[in-house]
Structures are given as structure tokens and as C-alpha cells.
Amino acid sequence: MIGFWHAYRLRVALSILFTVISLSLPRLVHAQTYPTKPVRFVCVTAPGGGLDVVGRIVADRLSRGFGQTVLVENRPGAGGNIASEYVARGNNDGYTLLETTTNHNLNAFIYKKPGYDPRKDFVAVVQLTEAPSVIVVNAQSPHRTLKDLLAAIRAAPGKMVYGHGGNGQPTHVAMEAFKSAAKIELPAVPYKGGGPATQDLLANQIPLAMSALPGMSQHLQSGALRALAITSEKRWPALGDVPTVAESGFPGYSHMTWIGLLAPAGTPREIITRLNQEITKALANPEVRQRILVIGAEPVGKSPEHFEAMLKADYESTQKLVAQIGLKVD
């Protein structure tokens, strides 16, 4: 009888083991063979901006690592809601990813119906970069410091305006937070992206702008525009001679813009891990790293857990900031 029960328990254990292996094998094989077709980064902004440029740099390198084409597909509009909703409602097989930025969390608080839930509809893949914004004027502007600019704004409250890349965009939030700290009246002129705002600034159609550094670097380097202050906590290596907003009289102020990749909720963990490993490897490549540093951003990489923790903290701090400055789009 003892021999019978021993044999029975052994058969049951082997059956369970076989079932576990059978269920796990397709996922393991999927992860090892992924990708078997092109992968898309669906970008929330139009071509030409910092988000688009970073995506294309990473996609180019990742294509070599995967042996499959990695494409950047631009779906701008509604502050990123169009692209985000599209990816959230799409297949969670790892072939369609969302390339987004700081307003991913923000939209949940400033739009009545953003079309997606940033905390429930996506899983973190990897943070690509972080970068500050800059308060910038035309090189012909009489304002050479942030103190000069503030004096002019306060001398004629509400008369001067600033440009930004669109309602709800990180540059909009960065300047509204600064306005709150500085207690100034400075109406906003929203544009459909950082590019059009920059063109009007270059043409002296607007007196100043809050702009993401990656989209400003070439104009600052050429001398066509002048940066008065930068929103990073400490001075940024690419613009070491430009003071921070904090050291210009507003201690505690900082605002950084992140760029990252997200996947629809339910994407297999094995696929997330593979994507993260390959993209982190791409970001560590000296050529890729240098190309990103040149445009004023800092490559990040790290684990999905690191990005998820950052997203959670960002969501909570964004909720508080929106309540503080009363920002709404609709």
C-alpha cells in the first residue's frame, strides 16, 4: 500500500510539473524569439521635436540589436491624448509601444476625458532620458538675466507674454509653476509644438518662451537665442554658464522633463524585460549616449521597476502641482 501511494504522489507531482512547464514554455519561447516583426514607438508629438529625435536615435540602435525594424510613428494632438489612447486600446503583444513625456500623468488632471488612465492602462518599460527646460529670449532682447526680465514684467503686469509648446505640455507647466513662485502676471501663448514657438521667438514675434532644452540647443549654440535660466535643480552640463531658476532667487524650484517608453497593460513580463535590457544597452552605447547629450538631454535607462517608481512619484507630485497652480485645459 505504501508503495502504491508513493507511486501515486510521484505521478501527481510529475503531472503538475509537466503542466507548469507546458504553460510556461510558450511564453519563454515567445520572449526568446521576440521580435519577429517591426516594433513601433508611437510618439505623442510631431516630427522634429526633442521627443521625436530621442525616439529615432534609440530606434535606430535598437533595430540593430533586434535584427528587426524599429519605427517611430508620430500621432500628435490633444496634448498626447490621441497617441496614448491609441496605444492603450491596442494589442499588448510588445509590438506597439508609447513614447511619451511628462504630460502623460498631467493629462489625467487637466483634461475631463483624456481617453486613458496613466496608472491602469500602461506598464513601464524604460525611461529614456531626462532634461530641463529653459527660459529663453531672442539674442537681441535687452534682458540679459532673469532679474532683468522679471523687472520688465512687473513694470507692466499682463503686457508681456510668453510662448510654450502647447497647453498641458511640460514647458507650459514649468512656466506656470514659475509664475506662481514669482507672483507675476505673464499671459501664455500656446503653440502646436515647440518648433512653431521657437520660430516666432527667432523672428521676435514673442518676447520670451519656456522651451525644452533638447529643442533649443542648436539655437543657443549658434547665438540666435539666449537662455536666462534653466529649470534643473543644479546647473546642467550642456549649459554650465546658465544659472538655475533656483539660484536666481527661487530656492526649491525645479522642473524636469522625462521621456520614456510604456507598453499596454497586460504585455507579457518577459517581453518587457527583453525590451528594457536591449534599450538600456542601446542607451549605454557611446555613440547613442553622445548623440543624446549633444541635444541637451541625459540618457537614463535602468529597470522597469525604477521607471515605475518614478512614474508613481511623478503622478502624485503632478496632482499636487495642478491643484496648487489651478491648471486646466478643458
mmCIF file of C-alpha atoms in Angstrom, residues 134 198 211-225 236 238-239 292-297:
data_model
loop_
_atom_site.group_PDB
_atom_site.id
_atom_site.type_symbol
_atom_site.label_atom_id
_atom_site.label_comp_id
_atom_site.label_asym_id
_atom_site.label_seq_id
_atom_site.Cartn_x
_atom_site.Cartn_y
_atom_site.Cartn_z
ATOM 1 C CA VAL A 134 14.989 76.916 -20.281
ATOM 2 C CA THR A 198 10.807 78.758 -31.390
ATOM 3 C CA SER A 211 11.271 75.667 -24.035
ATOM 4 C CA ALA A 212 12.592 72.136 -23.586
ATOM 5 C CA LEU A 213 16.377 72.217 -23.815
ATOM 6 C CA PRO A 214 16.669 69.439 -26.442
ATOM 7 C CA GLY A 215 14.729 71.598 -28.910
ATOM 8 C CA MET A 216 16.740 74.721 -28.089
ATOM 9 C CA SER A 217 20.339 73.531 -28.131
ATOM 10 C CA GLN A 218 21.220 74.427 -31.727
ATOM 11 C CA HIS A 219 19.803 77.960 -31.423
ATOM 12 C CA LEU A 220 21.583 78.580 -28.131
ATOM 13 C CA GLN A 221 24.846 77.266 -29.557
ATOM 14 C CA SER A 222 24.512 79.444 -32.652
ATOM 15 C CA GLY A 223 23.882 82.534 -30.532
ATOM 16 C CA ALA A 224 20.483 83.252 -32.078
ATOM 17 C CA LEU A 225 18.758 82.819 -28.696
ATOM 18 C CA TRP A 236 23.156 71.468 -16.451
ATOM 19 C CA ALA A 238 25.375 71.269 -21.579
ATOM 20 C CA LEU A 239 24.760 74.869 -20.381
ATOM 21 C CA ILE A 292 21.534 62.400 -26.831
ATOM 22 C CA LEU A 293 23.887 64.518 -24.713
ATOM 23 C CA VAL A 294 24.503 66.870 -27.645
ATOM 24 C CA ILE A 295 20.833 67.848 -27.773
ATOM 25 C CA GLY A 296 20.825 68.625 -24.051
ATOM 26 C CA ALA A 297 19.225 65.506 -22.582
#
